[in-house]
Amino acid sequence: MTDFDETRAAFHLPEGVVYLDGNSLGPLPLAARERLSAMLMQEWGEQLIRGWNTAGWYVQPRKVGDRVAKLIGAAPGTVVMGDTLSIKVYQALSAALELNPDRRVVLSDDGNFPSDLYIAQGLLTSLGRGYELKVVGPEEVEKSIDETVAATMITEVDYRTGRRHDMKAITAKAHRAGALAIWDLAHSVGAVDVDLTAADVDFAVGCTYKYLNGGPGAPAFIYVAPRHADRARPSLSGWMGHEAPFAFDLDYRPAPGIERMRVGTPPVIALTVLEAALDVWEGVEMRDVRAKSIELSERFIAGVETACPGLELGSPRNPAVRGSQVSFRHPHAYAVMQALIARGVIGDFRAPDSMRFGFTPLYLGAADIDRAIGVLADVLDKRLWDRPEYHRKASVT
Amino acid sequence: MTDFDETRAAFHLPEGVVYLDGNSLGPLPLAARERLSAMLMQEWGEQLIRGWNTAGWYVQPRKVGDRVAKLIGAAPGTVVMGDTLSIKVYQALSAALELNPDRRVVLSDDGNFPSDLYIAQGLLTSLGRGYELKVVGPEEVEKSIDETVAATMITEVDYRTGRRHDMKAITAKAHRAGALAIWDLAHSVGAVDVDLTAADVDFAVGCTYKYLNGGPGAPAFIYVAPRHADRARPSLSGWMGHEAPFAFDLDYRPAPGIERMRVGTPPVIALTVLEAALDVWEGVEMRDVRAKSIELSERFIAGVETACPGLELGSPRNPAVRGSQVSFRHPHAYAVMQALIARGVIGDFRAPDSMRFGFTPLYLGAADIDRAIGVLADVLDKRLWDRPEYHRKASVT
């Protein structure tokens, strides 16, 4: 049984704040400070260049990858860290298309995170040769998979509504049609129970600054199914993915397995912070997290619907098809969110009219949810959002 | 006049070590610890998601880029930070090829860092359509530029020998032939006087963990000449390079100017360390750095050639065509370097037979050079390298 008092104590949570935006950026794991300080002084400071061997920096992307693998039902040696999620989407899509060379359609949906679509657009424009990105509604994905589709590229949990796709069914349908399935786990890893092996997924990618609490700009990860790992050609063929990076050969030869998905010099400092963040997950059972996530989300929905009749639920009502976040719609969602934030309840706004609230069992409990509901009701009842300062948009909203 | 005593005091240099590998990984700037601690607690810890606005994380890649720009003769607003050098090479080459659509040859040389060649191979394989990477000897580059060449892709300073290309002449020749010039500044930035504007360079890329001391895996940078910045299509079209990232449109529209070369969420923690590292450069004149670099290198070459007759200079003798590093060849270069490192003189080995020594004026002086020469002479005179432990190769060498 997971001890959520212990996990909560592992984070720095600002006084007076209810943080419902851990689905965007997780809070600081307290151990990160000491870990980072030790890395700076004892590793970088004292070992200097030798740290690549003596401090294990060189193997860190794979070692941390194995820790992430455990959270998504992936075998050791199938996940590697590095770069950003957008870069990892590019790698996965590019490799998948080459593994299915006679087809030209990439299938996605309009609930996907836009950067995934942008990356696909950029790649397909480069490739030319009739490649096409087909974007359908989320409910249309399964029925749109046919023999023209080279790969599906889907984010499991919708970044706005929290709607959760059926990973297993879509992957199976893709395979029956001869397509490969790529899954973006940005809003899944650490949030819902993912089993890439059971779902027979081909490629998966994700980030670590949301539910895994790795900090702003924490490194991304990529999973490649073992059956593809030695055949997938890395289009971003950097030296760290070479079979023998330090032989300095002039020709690229991909490393065996997942290592070929490494590109450049790994982000050691960021990976060190992430290691401290992953320590919190030791002893945590994903099924306990999922159960508590549903409990908190259900409590929030019921409480808001009772106390705030002016809001419209923007998320699926059935928790089985919902991730670990809930959104509510309001015509002045931006200003309402600003008023909430000014009162210590932090969620976020997603254009055009959604307020998004994330439920992160590692450090949130029922009392936080109740307080958030109370503040939200107050802001709406008293129209506290109707002040000019809450309508001014910041550069990042 | 640059105060090199002050710059030296800004770094943590381990007791008893002469560090001649700052061309591979610069030492820890002492201010990084406090800066990072403040970033963790006051920014990430307290501001959480709001840090993107309130702590300036969102604009950091551009702000830091402007600081790097100053060191390479680039105007404000022409450089942006992010990703790794290999990714930035990919972006630059991909954009350059599209700006010169009727040509199919990428020209490089076999003194280029292999990752650049690997990245080109990966990109050109993806593109198909008859694209070709032509790799010539370093001396052949200028004469090999003809009307078939779409872009030259050259590293200014050779990672092994320190040989320095004539950036201005090669760029001019490329332009006369209708080609674009891409320069990799990995061993140039902070090491030699670079003036991208005067040389009329089209694209430049570089890393910040060498002479800029940003730490292991510090972010890379890309420069795009203002004349191309609004026309270059980003093939890695991530949301941070979108004209309006937070509008969450389904279609990619590149941001104006250099911002379009951003890809995913920026590495805030690593950029914060880099900011502390760049503070050391405030008040430093690049011409003073270059003058002292030549002084140190010349002293080292003269001393080694006198004291170690068994070594062969692997670098150009003329400092005008040499960067800030010197290599010497020895049949047992690997073992000799291990013996040196065991005695506190840290350089590195580059296959097959080079010992590489970097000269970093911010924290090295004549006494360091003399001590290194003395230890090297001792290791060779007494054949101290001829012990089994110095012949065992580590994973990263």
PDB file of N, CA, C and O in Angstrom, chain A residues 12 21 24 26 41 44-46 49 53 58 90 115 118 121-122 126 129 209 215 217 233 237 239 242 246 248-250 252 265-266 350 395-396, chain B residues 12 21 24 26 33 44-46 49 53 58 90 115 118 121-122 126 129 159 209 215 217 233 237 239 246 248-250 252 265-266 395-396:
ATOM      1  N   HIS A  12       8.321  20.198  -1.906  1.00  0.00           N
ATOM      2  CA  HIS A  12       8.130  21.554  -1.410  1.00  0.00           C
ATOM      3  C   HIS A  12       6.816  22.080  -1.979  1.00  0.00           C
ATOM      4  O   HIS A  12       6.682  22.249  -3.194  1.00  0.00           O
ATOM      5  N   ASP A  21      -1.950  22.057 -10.725  1.00  0.00           N
ATOM      6  CA  ASP A  21      -1.317  22.185 -12.044  1.00  0.00           C
ATOM      7  C   ASP A  21      -0.082  21.301 -12.166  1.00  0.00           C
ATOM      8  O   ASP A  21       0.803  21.553 -12.975  1.00  0.00           O
ATOM      9  N   SER A  24       0.941  20.092 -15.447  1.00  0.00           N
ATOM     10  CA  SER A  24       1.693  20.970 -16.355  1.00  0.00           C
ATOM     11  C   SER A  24       3.149  21.020 -15.901  1.00  0.00           C
ATOM     12  O   SER A  24       4.064  20.812 -16.697  1.00  0.00           O
ATOM     13  N   GLY A  26       5.185  19.651 -12.338  1.00  0.00           N
ATOM     14  CA  GLY A  26       5.178  19.099 -10.975  1.00  0.00           C
ATOM     15  C   GLY A  26       5.995  19.962 -10.030  1.00  0.00           C
ATOM     16  O   GLY A  26       6.838  20.751 -10.465  1.00  0.00           O
ATOM     17  N   MET A  41      29.294  19.767  -6.943  1.00  0.00           N
ATOM     18  CA  MET A  41      30.595  19.821  -6.276  1.00  0.00           C
ATOM     19  C   MET A  41      31.400  18.540  -6.439  1.00  0.00           C
ATOM     20  O   MET A  41      32.562  18.570  -6.810  1.00  0.00           O
ATOM     21  N   TRP A  44      30.754  17.170 -11.110  1.00  0.00           N
ATOM     22  CA  TRP A  44      31.288  18.135 -12.073  1.00  0.00           C
ATOM     23  C   TRP A  44      32.533  18.838 -11.505  1.00  0.00           C
ATOM     24  O   TRP A  44      33.597  18.865 -12.137  1.00  0.00           O
ATOM     25  N   GLY A  45      32.392  19.400 -10.310  1.00  0.00           N
ATOM     26  CA  GLY A  45      33.476  20.187  -9.732  1.00  0.00           C
ATOM     27  C   GLY A  45      34.775  19.416  -9.575  1.00  0.00           C
ATOM     28  O   GLY A  45      35.839  19.877  -9.982  1.00  0.00           O
ATOM     29  N   GLU A  46      34.694  18.235  -8.980  1.00  0.00           N
ATOM     30  CA  GLU A  46      35.918  17.489  -8.648  1.00  0.00           C
ATOM     31  C   GLU A  46      36.354  16.522  -9.741  1.00  0.00           C
ATOM     32  O   GLU A  46      37.544  16.341  -9.973  1.00  0.00           O
ATOM     33  N   ILE A  49      35.918  16.223 -16.452  1.00  0.00           N
ATOM     34  CA  ILE A  49      35.627  15.362 -17.608  1.00  0.00           C
ATOM     35  C   ILE A  49      35.532  13.880 -17.227  1.00  0.00           C
ATOM     36  O   ILE A  49      34.818  13.108 -17.860  1.00  0.00           O
ATOM     37  N   ASN A  53      32.700   8.812 -16.939  1.00  0.00           N
ATOM     38  CA  ASN A  53      32.860   7.426 -16.495  1.00  0.00           C
ATOM     39  C   ASN A  53      32.602   7.267 -15.010  1.00  0.00           C
ATOM     40  O   ASN A  53      31.786   6.462 -14.593  1.00  0.00           O
ATOM     41  N   TYR A  58      27.577   8.934 -18.539  1.00  0.00           N
ATOM     42  CA  TYR A  58      27.393   8.392 -19.885  1.00  0.00           C
ATOM     43  C   TYR A  58      26.229   7.399 -19.951  1.00  0.00           C
ATOM     44  O   TYR A  58      25.494   7.356 -20.932  1.00  0.00           O
ATOM     45  N   TYR A  90       9.318  13.279 -33.188  1.00  0.00           N
ATOM     46  CA  TYR A  90       9.929  13.274 -34.526  1.00  0.00           C
ATOM     47  C   TYR A  90      10.672  11.966 -34.783  1.00  0.00           C
ATOM     48  O   TYR A  90      10.544  11.347 -35.838  1.00  0.00           O
ATOM     49  N   SER A 115       1.793  20.387 -30.550  1.00  0.00           N
ATOM     50  CA  SER A 115       3.193  20.227 -30.949  1.00  0.00           C
ATOM     51  C   SER A 115       3.413  18.907 -31.686  1.00  0.00           C
ATOM     52  O   SER A 115       4.238  18.827 -32.601  1.00  0.00           O
ATOM     53  N   TYR A 118       2.355  19.600 -35.143  1.00  0.00           N
ATOM     54  CA  TYR A 118       3.338  20.480 -35.804  1.00  0.00           C
ATOM     55  C   TYR A 118       4.576  19.682 -36.237  1.00  0.00           C
ATOM     56  O   TYR A 118       5.115  19.871 -37.326  1.00  0.00           O
ATOM     57  N   GLN A 121       3.745  17.672 -39.192  1.00  0.00           N
ATOM     58  CA  GLN A 121       3.688  18.527 -40.379  1.00  0.00           C
ATOM     59  C   GLN A 121       5.092  18.850 -40.884  1.00  0.00           C
ATOM     60  O   GLN A 121       5.362  18.807 -42.086  1.00  0.00           O
ATOM     61  N   GLY A 122       5.981  19.175 -39.970  1.00  0.00           N
ATOM     62  CA  GLY A 122       7.357  19.506 -40.350  1.00  0.00           C
ATOM     63  C   GLY A 122       8.067  18.330 -40.987  1.00  0.00           C
ATOM     64  O   GLY A 122       8.728  18.470 -42.026  1.00  0.00           O
ATOM     65  N   SER A 126       9.189  17.775 -45.053  1.00  0.00           N
ATOM     66  CA  SER A 126      10.558  17.428 -45.437  1.00  0.00           C
ATOM     67  C   SER A 126      10.582  16.180 -46.322  1.00  0.00           C
ATOM     68  O   SER A 126      11.327  16.113 -47.301  1.00  0.00           O
ATOM     69  N   ARG A 129       7.031  13.305 -51.152  1.00  0.00           N
ATOM     70  CA  ARG A 129       6.622  11.973 -51.618  1.00  0.00           C
ATOM     71  C   ARG A 129       5.190  11.583 -51.251  1.00  0.00           C
ATOM     72  O   ARG A 129       4.900  10.405 -51.010  1.00  0.00           O
ATOM     73  N   TYR A 209       8.267  16.341 -16.817  1.00  0.00           N
ATOM     74  CA  TYR A 209       8.106  17.514 -15.939  1.00  0.00           C
ATOM     75  C   TYR A 209       6.688  17.651 -15.397  1.00  0.00           C
ATOM     76  O   TYR A 209       6.415  18.551 -14.625  1.00  0.00           O
ATOM     77  N   GLY A 215      10.998  18.858 -13.091  1.00  0.00           N
ATOM     78  CA  GLY A 215      11.410  20.254 -13.196  1.00  0.00           C
ATOM     79  C   GLY A 215      11.225  20.825 -14.590  1.00  0.00           C
ATOM     80  O   GLY A 215      11.095  20.085 -15.565  1.00  0.00           O
ATOM     81  N   GLY A 217      11.431  21.863 -18.118  1.00  0.00           N
ATOM     82  CA  GLY A 217      12.304  21.451 -19.215  1.00  0.00           C
ATOM     83  C   GLY A 217      13.023  20.137 -18.966  1.00  0.00           C
ATOM     84  O   GLY A 217      14.024  19.837 -19.623  1.00  0.00           O
ATOM     85  N   ARG A 233      15.483   2.979 -38.000  1.00  0.00           N
ATOM     86  CA  ARG A 233      16.598   3.847 -38.375  1.00  0.00           C
ATOM     87  C   ARG A 233      16.424   5.202 -37.698  1.00  0.00           C
ATOM     88  O   ARG A 233      15.385   5.843 -37.832  1.00  0.00           O
ATOM     89  N   SER A 237      20.458  11.109 -36.295  1.00  0.00           N
ATOM     90  CA  SER A 237      21.526  10.158 -36.007  1.00  0.00           C
ATOM     91  C   SER A 237      22.733  10.864 -35.406  1.00  0.00           C
ATOM     92  O   SER A 237      23.736  11.084 -36.080  1.00  0.00           O
ATOM     93  N   TRP A 239      25.880  11.329 -32.478  1.00  0.00           N
ATOM     94  CA  TRP A 239      26.982  10.430 -32.098  1.00  0.00           C
ATOM     95  C   TRP A 239      26.683   9.561 -30.885  1.00  0.00           C
ATOM     96  O   TRP A 239      27.224   8.458 -30.779  1.00  0.00           O
ATOM     97  N   HIS A 242      25.490   6.241 -31.824  1.00  0.00           N
ATOM     98  CA  HIS A 242      26.388   5.455 -32.674  1.00  0.00           C
ATOM     99  C   HIS A 242      26.806   4.183 -31.948  1.00  0.00           C
ATOM    100  O   HIS A 242      26.872   4.148 -30.723  1.00  0.00           O
ATOM    101  N   PHE A 246      32.993   6.737 -29.508  1.00  0.00           N
ATOM    102  CA  PHE A 246      34.340   7.254 -29.283  1.00  0.00           C
ATOM    103  C   PHE A 246      35.381   6.661 -30.222  1.00  0.00           C
ATOM    104  O   PHE A 246      36.569   6.855 -30.045  1.00  0.00           O
ATOM    105  N   PHE A 248      34.993   7.582 -33.296  1.00  0.00           N
ATOM    106  CA  PHE A 248      35.003   8.743 -34.199  1.00  0.00           C
ATOM    107  C   PHE A 248      35.118   8.337 -35.665  1.00  0.00           C
ATOM    108  O   PHE A 248      35.874   8.923 -36.426  1.00  0.00           O
ATOM    109  N   ASP A 249      34.404   7.264 -36.019  1.00  0.00           N
ATOM    110  CA  ASP A 249      34.320   6.891 -37.429  1.00  0.00           C
ATOM    111  C   ASP A 249      33.598   7.978 -38.206  1.00  0.00           C
ATOM    112  O   ASP A 249      32.781   8.709 -37.637  1.00  0.00           O
ATOM    113  N   LEU A 250      33.845   8.025 -39.490  1.00  0.00           N
ATOM    114  CA  LEU A 250      33.161   9.041 -40.296  1.00  0.00           C
ATOM    115  C   LEU A 250      31.752   8.611 -40.691  1.00  0.00           C
ATOM    116  O   LEU A 250      30.940   9.434 -41.086  1.00  0.00           O
ATOM    117  N   TYR A 252      28.051   6.739 -39.905  1.00  0.00           N
ATOM    118  CA  TYR A 252      27.119   6.396 -38.829  1.00  0.00           C
ATOM    119  C   TYR A 252      26.737   4.924 -38.908  1.00  0.00           C
ATOM    120  O   TYR A 252      26.386   4.419 -39.964  1.00  0.00           O
ATOM    121  N   THR A 265      24.939  14.950 -26.628  1.00  0.00           N
ATOM    122  CA  THR A 265      25.415  14.860 -25.248  1.00  0.00           C
ATOM    123  C   THR A 265      24.232  14.968 -24.278  1.00  0.00           C
ATOM    124  O   THR A 265      23.441  15.904 -24.386  1.00  0.00           O
ATOM    125  N   PRO A 266      24.097  14.035 -23.363  1.00  0.00           N
ATOM    126  CA  PRO A 266      22.904  14.034 -22.503  1.00  0.00           C
ATOM    127  C   PRO A 266      22.898  15.162 -21.475  1.00  0.00           C
ATOM    128  O   PRO A 266      23.947  15.616 -21.040  1.00  0.00           O
ATOM    129  N   ARG A 350      -6.701  26.768 -20.726  1.00  0.00           N
ATOM    130  CA  ARG A 350      -6.364  26.324 -22.076  1.00  0.00           C
ATOM    131  C   ARG A 350      -7.407  26.896 -23.029  1.00  0.00           C
ATOM    132  O   ARG A 350      -8.610  26.743 -22.798  1.00  0.00           O
ATOM    133  N   SER A 395       2.472  36.499 -21.255  1.00  0.00           N
ATOM    134  CA  SER A 395       3.011  35.901 -22.480  1.00  0.00           C
ATOM    135  C   SER A 395       2.742  34.400 -22.523  1.00  0.00           C
ATOM    136  O   SER A 395       2.480  33.823 -23.556  1.00  0.00           O
ATOM    137  N   VAL A 396       2.801  33.756 -21.390  1.00  0.00           N
ATOM    138  CA  VAL A 396       2.519  32.328 -21.318  1.00  0.00           C
ATOM    139  C   VAL A 396       1.292  32.166 -20.439  1.00  0.00           C
ATOM    140  O   VAL A 396       1.286  32.628 -19.310  1.00  0.00           O
TER     141      VAL A 396
ATOM    142  N   HIS B  12      35.649  26.593  -9.642  1.00  0.00           N
ATOM    143  CA  HIS B  12      36.149  25.565  -8.738  1.00  0.00           C
ATOM    144  C   HIS B  12      37.155  24.716  -9.509  1.00  0.00           C
ATOM    145  O   HIS B  12      36.800  24.048 -10.485  1.00  0.00           O
ATOM    146  N   ASP B  21      41.477  20.161 -20.174  1.00  0.00           N
ATOM    147  CA  ASP B  21      40.377  19.548 -20.924  1.00  0.00           C
ATOM    148  C   ASP B  21      39.126  20.412 -20.887  1.00  0.00           C
ATOM    149  O   ASP B  21      38.013  19.920 -21.060  1.00  0.00           O
ATOM    150  N   SER B  24      36.732  20.194 -23.632  1.00  0.00           N
ATOM    151  CA  SER B  24      35.766  19.101 -23.688  1.00  0.00           C
ATOM    152  C   SER B  24      34.631  19.378 -22.697  1.00  0.00           C
ATOM    153  O   SER B  24      33.463  19.307 -23.055  1.00  0.00           O
ATOM    154  N   GLY B  26      34.136  22.325 -19.568  1.00  0.00           N
ATOM    155  CA  GLY B  26      34.654  23.394 -18.718  1.00  0.00           C
ATOM    156  C   GLY B  26      34.380  23.106 -17.249  1.00  0.00           C
ATOM    157  O   GLY B  26      33.511  22.297 -16.916  1.00  0.00           O
ATOM    158  N   ARG B  33      26.263  27.242  -8.092  1.00  0.00           N
ATOM    159  CA  ARG B  33      25.589  26.553  -6.977  1.00  0.00           C
ATOM    160  C   ARG B  33      24.497  27.417  -6.360  1.00  0.00           C
ATOM    161  O   ARG B  33      23.362  26.985  -6.175  1.00  0.00           O
ATOM    162  N   TRP B  44      11.239  27.567  -9.127  1.00  0.00           N
ATOM    163  CA  TRP B  44      10.446  26.344  -9.257  1.00  0.00           C
ATOM    164  C   TRP B  44       9.632  26.076  -7.983  1.00  0.00           C
ATOM    165  O   TRP B  44       8.411  25.911  -8.026  1.00  0.00           O
ATOM    166  N   GLY B  45      10.290  26.053  -6.848  1.00  0.00           N
ATOM    167  CA  GLY B  45       9.635  25.697  -5.594  1.00  0.00           C
ATOM    168  C   GLY B  45       8.459  26.597  -5.254  1.00  0.00           C
ATOM    169  O   GLY B  45       7.366  26.118  -4.941  1.00  0.00           O
ATOM    170  N   GLU B  46       8.652  27.890  -5.310  1.00  0.00           N
ATOM    171  CA  GLU B  46       7.621  28.833  -4.854  1.00  0.00           C
ATOM    172  C   GLU B  46       6.672  29.282  -5.971  1.00  0.00           C
ATOM    173  O   GLU B  46       5.484  29.466  -5.744  1.00  0.00           O
ATOM    174  N   ILE B  49       4.269  26.671 -11.687  1.00  0.00           N
ATOM    175  CA  ILE B  49       3.979  26.910 -13.111  1.00  0.00           C
ATOM    176  C   ILE B  49       4.083  28.394 -13.476  1.00  0.00           C
ATOM    177  O   ILE B  49       4.404  28.743 -14.608  1.00  0.00           O
ATOM    178  N   ASN B  53       6.257  32.799 -16.549  1.00  0.00           N
ATOM    179  CA  ASN B  53       6.161  34.250 -16.724  1.00  0.00           C
ATOM    180  C   ASN B  53       6.996  35.009 -15.703  1.00  0.00           C
ATOM    181  O   ASN B  53       7.841  35.816 -16.044  1.00  0.00           O
ATOM    182  N   TYR B  58      10.241  31.526 -19.899  1.00  0.00           N
ATOM    183  CA  TYR B  58       9.809  31.429 -21.291  1.00  0.00           C
ATOM    184  C   TYR B  58      10.737  32.185 -22.248  1.00  0.00           C
ATOM    185  O   TYR B  58      11.005  31.738 -23.357  1.00  0.00           O
ATOM    186  N   TYR B  90      21.172  19.614 -37.388  1.00  0.00           N
ATOM    187  CA  TYR B  90      20.061  19.102 -38.207  1.00  0.00           C
ATOM    188  C   TYR B  90      19.155  20.246 -38.663  1.00  0.00           C
ATOM    189  O   TYR B  90      18.781  20.350 -39.839  1.00  0.00           O
ATOM    190  N   SER B 115      29.771  13.585 -35.321  1.00  0.00           N
ATOM    191  CA  SER B 115      28.320  13.703 -35.131  1.00  0.00           C
ATOM    192  C   SER B 115      27.687  14.593 -36.197  1.00  0.00           C
ATOM    193  O   SER B 115      26.557  14.342 -36.625  1.00  0.00           O
ATOM    194  N   TYR B 118      27.289  12.401 -39.134  1.00  0.00           N
ATOM    195  CA  TYR B 118      26.206  11.426 -38.891  1.00  0.00           C
ATOM    196  C   TYR B 118      24.838  12.084 -39.076  1.00  0.00           C
ATOM    197  O   TYR B 118      23.920  11.498 -39.658  1.00  0.00           O
ATOM    198  N   GLN B 121      24.172  12.559 -42.648  1.00  0.00           N
ATOM    199  CA  GLN B 121      23.822  11.276 -43.270  1.00  0.00           C
ATOM    200  C   GLN B 121      22.371  10.908 -42.949  1.00  0.00           C
ATOM    201  O   GLN B 121      21.622  10.466 -43.825  1.00  0.00           O
ATOM    202  N   GLY B 122      21.983  11.100 -41.710  1.00  0.00           N
ATOM    203  CA  GLY B 122      20.611  10.763 -41.309  1.00  0.00           C
ATOM    204  C   GLY B 122      19.590  11.623 -42.028  1.00  0.00           C
ATOM    205  O   GLY B 122      18.584  11.125 -42.541  1.00  0.00           O
ATOM    206  N   SER B 126      16.847  10.506 -45.099  1.00  0.00           N
ATOM    207  CA  SER B 126      15.406  10.793 -44.996  1.00  0.00           C
ATOM    208  C   SER B 126      14.897  11.540 -46.221  1.00  0.00           C
ATOM    209  O   SER B 126      13.824  11.252 -46.731  1.00  0.00           O
ATOM    210  N   ARG B 129      15.838  11.733 -52.794  1.00  0.00           N
ATOM    211  CA  ARG B 129      15.886  12.699 -53.906  1.00  0.00           C
ATOM    212  C   ARG B 129      17.295  13.061 -54.370  1.00  0.00           C
ATOM    213  O   ARG B 129      17.541  14.199 -54.788  1.00  0.00           O
ATOM    214  N   TYR B 159      38.308  19.254 -33.969  1.00  0.00           N
ATOM    215  CA  TYR B 159      38.238  18.768 -32.582  1.00  0.00           C
ATOM    216  C   TYR B 159      39.480  17.981 -32.187  1.00  0.00           C
ATOM    217  O   TYR B 159      39.757  17.821 -31.010  1.00  0.00           O
ATOM    218  N   TYR B 209      29.159  23.701 -23.306  1.00  0.00           N
ATOM    219  CA  TYR B 209      29.783  22.999 -22.168  1.00  0.00           C
ATOM    220  C   TYR B 209      31.300  22.973 -22.257  1.00  0.00           C
ATOM    221  O   TYR B 209      31.947  22.481 -21.348  1.00  0.00           O
ATOM    222  N   GLY B 215      28.479  23.300 -18.128  1.00  0.00           N
ATOM    223  CA  GLY B 215      28.196  22.034 -17.437  1.00  0.00           C
ATOM    224  C   GLY B 215      27.857  20.908 -18.397  1.00  0.00           C
ATOM    225  O   GLY B 215      27.503  21.145 -19.554  1.00  0.00           O
ATOM    226  N   GLY B 217      26.303  18.486 -20.712  1.00  0.00           N
ATOM    227  CA  GLY B 217      25.023  18.472 -21.406  1.00  0.00           C
ATOM    228  C   GLY B 217      24.348  19.829 -21.470  1.00  0.00           C
ATOM    229  O   GLY B 217      23.142  19.912 -21.712  1.00  0.00           O
ATOM    230  N   ARG B 233      12.593  27.429 -43.105  1.00  0.00           N
ATOM    231  CA  ARG B 233      11.509  26.592 -42.566  1.00  0.00           C
ATOM    232  C   ARG B 233      12.079  25.637 -41.520  1.00  0.00           C
ATOM    233  O   ARG B 233      13.020  24.908 -41.788  1.00  0.00           O
ATOM    234  N   SER B 237       9.582  21.322 -36.216  1.00  0.00           N
ATOM    235  CA  SER B 237       8.644  22.407 -35.946  1.00  0.00           C
ATOM    236  C   SER B 237       7.865  22.154 -34.671  1.00  0.00           C
ATOM    237  O   SER B 237       6.708  21.755 -34.707  1.00  0.00           O
ATOM    238  N   TRP B 239       6.277  23.272 -30.821  1.00  0.00           N
ATOM    239  CA  TRP B 239       5.337  24.346 -30.436  1.00  0.00           C
ATOM    240  C   TRP B 239       6.026  25.608 -29.958  1.00  0.00           C
ATOM    241  O   TRP B 239       5.489  26.706 -30.113  1.00  0.00           O
ATOM    242  N   PHE B 246       0.602  29.346 -27.427  1.00  0.00           N
ATOM    243  CA  PHE B 246      -0.477  29.110 -26.482  1.00  0.00           C
ATOM    244  C   PHE B 246      -1.863  29.355 -27.066  1.00  0.00           C
ATOM    245  O   PHE B 246      -2.861  29.359 -26.351  1.00  0.00           O
ATOM    246  N   PHE B 248      -2.670  27.170 -29.323  1.00  0.00           N
ATOM    247  CA  PHE B 248      -2.946  25.754 -29.546  1.00  0.00           C
ATOM    248  C   PHE B 248      -3.700  25.509 -30.855  1.00  0.00           C
ATOM    249  O   PHE B 248      -4.636  24.728 -30.918  1.00  0.00           O
ATOM    250  N   ASP B 249      -3.302  26.253 -31.891  1.00  0.00           N
ATOM    251  CA  ASP B 249      -3.847  25.984 -33.223  1.00  0.00           C
ATOM    252  C   ASP B 249      -3.412  24.601 -33.684  1.00  0.00           C
ATOM    253  O   ASP B 249      -2.375  24.100 -33.249  1.00  0.00           O
ATOM    254  N   LEU B 250      -4.161  24.036 -34.592  1.00  0.00           N
ATOM    255  CA  LEU B 250      -3.782  22.716 -35.096  1.00  0.00           C
ATOM    256  C   LEU B 250      -2.713  22.797 -36.179  1.00  0.00           C
ATOM    257  O   LEU B 250      -2.070  21.801 -36.483  1.00  0.00           O
ATOM    258  N   TYR B 252       0.801  24.438 -37.869  1.00  0.00           N
ATOM    259  CA  TYR B 252       2.051  25.111 -37.526  1.00  0.00           C
ATOM    260  C   TYR B 252       2.230  26.373 -38.365  1.00  0.00           C
ATOM    261  O   TYR B 252       2.056  26.345 -39.581  1.00  0.00           O
ATOM    262  N   THR B 265       9.891  22.402 -24.954  1.00  0.00           N
ATOM    263  CA  THR B 265      10.022  23.120 -23.687  1.00  0.00           C
ATOM    264  C   THR B 265      11.505  23.300 -23.343  1.00  0.00           C
ATOM    265  O   THR B 265      12.255  22.345 -23.358  1.00  0.00           O
ATOM    266  N   PRO B 266      11.916  24.535 -23.046  1.00  0.00           N
ATOM    267  CA  PRO B 266      13.353  24.785 -22.856  1.00  0.00           C
ATOM    268  C   PRO B 266      13.891  24.204 -21.549  1.00  0.00           C
ATOM    269  O   PRO B 266      13.152  24.090 -20.564  1.00  0.00           O
ATOM    270  N   SER B 395      34.591   3.135 -20.691  1.00  0.00           N
ATOM    271  CA  SER B 395      33.537   3.193 -21.708  1.00  0.00           C
ATOM    272  C   SER B 395      33.609   4.504 -22.490  1.00  0.00           C
ATOM    273  O   SER B 395      33.355   4.546 -23.684  1.00  0.00           O
ATOM    274  N   VAL B 396      33.952   5.565 -21.824  1.00  0.00           N
ATOM    275  CA  VAL B 396      34.102   6.850 -22.500  1.00  0.00           C
ATOM    276  C   VAL B 396      35.558   7.245 -22.358  1.00  0.00           C
ATOM    277  O   VAL B 396      36.075   7.311 -21.253  1.00  0.00           O
TER     278      VAL B 396
END
